[in-house]
Short mmCIF file of C-alpha atoms in Angstrom, two decimals:
data_model
loop_
_atom_site.label_atom_id
_atom_site.label_comp_id
_atom_site.label_asym_id
_atom_site.label_seq_id
_atom_site.Cartn_x
_atom_site.Cartn_y
_atom_site.Cartn_z
CA GLY A 1 0.41 0.10 0.20
CA ASN A 2 1.23 3.74 0.11
CA LEU A 3 3.55 4.67 2.76
CA MET A 4 3.69 8.08 5.07
CA ALA A 5 7.13 9.05 5.33
CA THR A 6 9.00 11.79 5.78
CA ALA A 7 12.32 13.77 4.87
CA GLN A 8 13.91 12.93 7.77
CA SER A 9 13.32 9.09 8.24
CA VAL A 10 14.01 9.14 4.13
CA ILE A 11 17.15 10.03 5.42
CA ASP A 12 17.32 7.78 8.54
CA ARG A 13 17.03 5.27 6.42
CA ALA A 14 19.77 6.37 3.63
CA LEU A 15 22.66 7.17 6.98
CA ARG A 16 21.45 3.33 8.38
CA LEU A 17 21.97 1.03 4.86
CA ILE A 18 25.67 2.85 4.88
CA GLY A 19 26.32 2.11 7.64
CA ALA A 20 27.05 6.02 8.96
CA ILE A 21 24.33 5.49 11.72
CA ALA A 22 24.02 2.61 13.58
CA SER A 23 20.65 0.75 13.92
CA GLY A 24 18.21 2.93 16.09
CA ALA A 25 20.75 6.10 16.40
CA SER A 26 20.16 9.41 15.02
CA PRO A 27 22.22 12.04 12.98
CA THR A 28 23.51 15.40 13.81
CA PRO A 29 21.26 18.05 12.47
CA ALA A 30 24.15 19.44 10.45
CA GLU A 31 24.22 15.30 8.81
CA SER A 32 20.05 15.82 8.74
CA ASN A 33 20.02 19.32 6.93
CA ASP A 34 22.95 18.11 4.99
CA GLY A 35 20.91 15.05 4.53
CA LEU A 36 17.65 17.23 3.01
CA THR A 37 19.60 19.12 0.58
CA ALA A 38 21.09 15.78 -0.68
CA LEU A 39 17.44 14.59 -0.66
CA ASN A 40 16.17 17.70 -2.68
CA ALA A 41 19.21 17.64 -5.27
CA MET A 42 18.31 14.27 -6.07
CA ILE A 43 14.48 14.42 -6.79
CA SER A 44 15.28 17.24 -9.34
CA SER A 45 17.53 15.49 -11.58
CA TRP A 46 15.36 13.10 -11.22
CA GLN A 47 13.13 15.10 -12.10
CA THR A 48 15.17 16.40 -15.67
CA GLU A 49 15.17 12.50 -16.26
CA LYS A 50 11.92 12.28 -16.11
CA LEU A 51 11.28 10.53 -13.17
CA PHE A 52 8.47 12.09 -11.47
CA VAL A 53 8.17 11.33 -7.83
CA TYR A 54 4.46 11.32 -6.54
CA ALA A 55 2.55 11.73 -3.78
CA PHE A 56 -0.72 12.42 -2.09
CA VAL A 57 -1.76 15.66 -1.08
CA ASP A 58 -4.82 16.26 1.28
CA THR A 59 -6.57 19.08 0.78
CA ALA A 60 -9.23 20.43 2.67
CA PHE A 61 -11.65 23.47 2.37
CA THR A 62 -14.93 23.95 4.59
CA LEU A 63 -18.14 23.69 3.01
CA SER A 64 -20.63 26.44 2.45
CA VAL A 65 -23.92 25.57 3.70
CA GLY A 66 -26.58 25.83 0.15
CA ASP A 67 -23.36 25.91 -1.83
CA ALA A 68 -23.43 22.60 -4.20
CA SER A 69 -20.09 23.58 -6.39
CA TYR A 70 -16.37 24.38 -5.75
CA THR A 71 -13.91 24.97 -7.56
CA VAL A 72 -10.61 23.09 -7.56
CA GLY A 73 -7.13 24.98 -9.18
CA PRO A 74 -5.10 27.97 -8.63
CA ALA A 75 -6.44 30.79 -6.88
CA GLY A 76 -10.04 27.92 -6.67
CA ASN A 77 -12.15 27.22 -3.37
CA PHE A 78 -9.35 23.98 -3.30
CA GLY A 79 -6.55 26.09 -4.20
CA LEU A 80 -4.25 23.01 -6.80
CA THR A 81 -1.77 24.37 -8.65
CA PRO A 82 -1.77 22.73 -11.89
CA ARG A 83 -5.76 22.05 -11.90
CA PRO A 84 -5.28 17.79 -10.96
CA SER A 85 -6.91 15.81 -13.57
CA LYS A 86 -8.00 13.45 -11.41
CA ILE A 87 -9.70 13.28 -7.98
CA GLU A 88 -8.71 10.29 -6.32
CA GLN A 89 -10.90 9.94 -3.44
CA CYS A 90 -13.25 12.83 -1.61
CA PHE A 91 -14.69 12.84 2.32
CA VAL A 92 -16.20 14.78 4.59
CA ARG A 93 -14.76 15.35 8.50
CA GLN A 94 -17.50 16.03 10.92
CA SER A 95 -16.03 16.06 14.75
CA ASN A 96 -13.45 14.13 13.92
CA ILE A 97 -14.67 11.01 11.93
CA ASP A 98 -14.53 10.78 7.56
CA TYR A 99 -17.49 9.96 5.60
CA ALA A 100 -16.63 8.62 2.48
CA VAL A 101 -18.25 10.94 -0.69
CA GLU A 102 -18.47 8.30 -3.37
CA LEU A 103 -16.98 10.05 -6.69
CA ILE A 104 -19.20 9.51 -10.09
CA ASP A 105 -19.51 10.12 -13.39
CA LYS A 106 -21.08 12.57 -15.33
CA ALA A 107 -23.86 9.92 -16.75
CA ARG A 108 -24.67 9.22 -13.33
CA TRP A 109 -24.02 13.04 -11.99
CA TYR A 110 -27.37 13.66 -15.05
CA GLY A 111 -29.06 11.20 -13.24
CA ILE A 112 -29.46 12.85 -9.83
CA PRO A 113 -33.10 13.97 -10.36
CA ASP A 114 -33.20 16.42 -7.87
CA LYS A 115 -30.24 18.76 -7.58
CA THR A 116 -32.13 20.18 -4.41
CA THR A 117 -32.32 17.35 -1.49
CA THR A 118 -29.81 18.60 1.32
CA SER A 119 -28.07 16.45 3.64
CA ASP A 120 -25.62 17.06 6.86
CA ILE A 121 -23.04 14.58 4.65
CA PRO A 122 -22.79 14.64 0.95
CA GLN A 123 -23.32 11.24 -0.63
CA TYR A 124 -22.08 11.43 -4.05
CA ALA A 125 -19.05 13.88 -5.86
CA TYR A 126 -18.83 14.45 -9.42
CA TYR A 127 -15.47 16.47 -10.74
CA GLU A 128 -15.26 18.17 -14.24
CA PRO A 129 -11.53 19.23 -14.50
CA SER A 130 -12.38 21.79 -17.22
CA LEU A 131 -9.46 24.11 -18.17
CA THR A 132 -7.57 26.53 -15.54
CA THR A 133 -10.15 25.62 -13.26
CA GLY A 134 -12.25 22.54 -12.16
CA THR A 135 -15.23 22.35 -10.35
CA LEU A 136 -16.66 19.73 -8.11
CA GLN A 137 -20.47 19.59 -7.55
CA LEU A 138 -22.10 17.85 -4.39
CA TRP A 139 -25.12 15.67 -4.01
CA PRO A 140 -27.22 16.18 -1.37
CA VAL A 141 -26.94 19.76 -1.24
CA PRO A 142 -24.46 20.35 2.29
CA SER A 143 -26.71 20.98 5.26
CA VAL A 144 -23.65 21.80 7.57
CA ALA A 145 -20.47 23.67 7.31
CA ASN A 146 -18.07 20.49 7.45
CA SER A 147 -15.03 20.19 6.35
CA LEU A 148 -14.46 18.32 2.72
CA HIS A 149 -11.39 16.70 2.01
CA ILE A 150 -10.37 15.72 -1.87
CA VAL A 151 -6.96 13.60 -2.34
CA THR A 152 -4.73 14.42 -5.43
CA TRP A 153 -1.27 13.12 -7.15
CA THR A 154 1.08 15.87 -6.99
CA THR A 155 4.43 15.78 -8.42
CA LEU A 156 6.76 16.37 -5.78
CA ALA A 157 9.11 19.37 -6.33
CA GLU A 158 11.31 18.81 -3.58
CA LEU A 159 10.88 18.61 0.51
CA ALA A 160 10.20 21.34 2.23
CA ALA A 161 11.41 20.30 5.29
CA LEU A 162 13.06 17.72 7.72
CA SER A 163 9.36 17.35 9.05
CA THR A 164 7.50 17.44 6.11
CA THR A 165 5.28 14.65 5.41
CA VAL A 166 4.17 12.85 2.67
CA THR A 167 2.08 10.02 1.72
CA LEU A 168 4.14 8.23 -0.97
CA PRO A 169 2.56 5.44 -3.35
CA GLN A 170 4.33 2.36 -2.97
CA GLY A 171 8.05 1.16 -3.90
CA TYR A 172 8.84 5.13 -3.77
CA GLU A 173 10.45 5.56 0.09
CA ARG A 174 12.57 2.47 -1.33
CA ALA A 175 13.47 4.22 -4.71
CA LEU A 176 14.26 7.38 -2.81
CA ALA A 177 15.82 5.79 0.23
CA TYR A 178 18.14 3.47 -1.21
CA ASN A 179 18.96 6.35 -3.68
CA LEU A 180 19.87 8.82 -1.23
CA ALA A 181 22.14 6.31 0.51
CA MET A 182 24.60 5.82 -2.91
CA GLU A 183 24.48 9.80 -3.11
CA VAL A 184 25.95 10.04 0.24
CA ALA A 185 27.98 7.40 1.35
CA SER A 186 31.19 9.37 -0.25
CA GLU A 187 30.80 12.00 1.81
CA TYR A 188 30.92 9.51 4.66
CA GLU A 189 33.58 7.41 3.32
CA LYS A 190 31.22 4.08 3.50
CA PRO A 191 31.49 1.24 0.49
CA VAL A 192 27.76 1.40 -0.71
CA PRO A 193 27.21 -2.54 0.08
CA ASP A 194 26.42 -4.57 -3.33
CA SER A 195 22.86 -5.17 -2.12
CA VAL A 196 22.01 -1.41 -1.40
CA ALA A 197 23.76 -0.96 -5.46
CA ARG A 198 21.48 -3.43 -6.75
CA ILE A 199 18.58 -2.54 -4.85
CA ALA A 200 19.03 1.12 -5.56
CA MET A 201 18.95 0.68 -9.23
CA GLU A 202 15.93 -2.12 -9.22
CA SER A 203 13.73 0.98 -6.77
CA LYS A 204 14.40 3.50 -9.41
CA ALA A 205 13.58 0.94 -12.90
CA ASN A 206 10.18 0.18 -11.64
CA ILE A 207 9.22 3.87 -10.50
CA LYS A 208 10.51 4.89 -13.67
CA ARG A 209 8.08 2.06 -15.37
CA ALA A 210 5.58 3.53 -12.60
CA ASN A 211 5.96 7.25 -14.50
CA ILE A 212 5.07 5.58 -17.77
CA ARG A 213 1.63 5.39 -16.35
CA PRO A 214 1.41 8.04 -13.42
CA ALA A 215 -1.45 6.56 -11.64
CA LEU A 216 -2.61 3.98 -8.75
CA ALA A 217 -4.75 1.18 -8.04
CA VAL A 218 -7.88 2.92 -6.20
CA PRO A 219 -7.93 0.21 -4.03
CA ASP A 220 -4.80 0.88 -2.36
CA LEU A 221 -6.19 4.03 -0.35
CA VAL A 222 -9.58 3.23 0.05
CA GLY A 223 -7.77 0.95 3.33
CA LEU A 224 -6.62 4.42 4.55
CA MET A 225 -9.72 6.50 4.08
CA SER A 226 -11.63 3.76 7.01
CA PRO A 227 -14.02 6.47 8.85
CA GLY A 228 -12.49 7.20 11.85
CA LYS A 229 -9.07 7.51 10.62
CA SER A 230 -8.29 11.48 11.24
CA ASP A 231 -4.30 12.34 10.38
CA ILE A 232 -4.24 10.16 7.26
CA TYR A 233 -2.43 12.82 5.32
CA ALA A 234 0.05 15.32 6.05
CA GLY A 235 0.39 18.36 3.49
CA GLY A 236 3.48 21.41 3.84
CA PHE A 237 5.30 20.31 0.68
CA VAL A 238 6.07 22.48 -2.32
#
């Protein structure tokens, strides 16, 4: 499934892999900051190879009572740049409990006869990714100003801070940690174990293949979205 990671956890793993820190030990703040610089430089160089690191981002917006339509994109209600072409998951958080909102297609949306029905928790959402700014429509019309969360893919340009948390698709955290181990080994004057070098190559090749179709099996997400699980995603990255 998906994995929550921080920049710090990726760096710690990379340093353990080359024996720069012992199991259970932590790098110094200076080593951690150097690791963050190296990690961001690596993510940036992968982008020039057309190898993108994908992550999920959870964006929340407080619903307006009686308003069924919300904008998604730059300067939208859900301010995402660029506008996502697809929403992976949608849920309403009420009193710290998450209620899934089913994303439906155009035919099902237009098949709803009475669009004015109201409810505290919308059941369905229809997303139209029109140019520049997409539109997300809800049914029933919200009667309570709960928080609506949408989960979308984003490409990770860099991790803003050591504490930045990202939810990564399967395999990405491994590729980042093993390849970072290769990058920083010389700074620590440590040899790279053959197994680490092999996994670094394999894991990078795997995400290169995944990049050909940057999408995820949605069932992976469904397990994460069961009611009552809060703080599944954390934002804060660039």
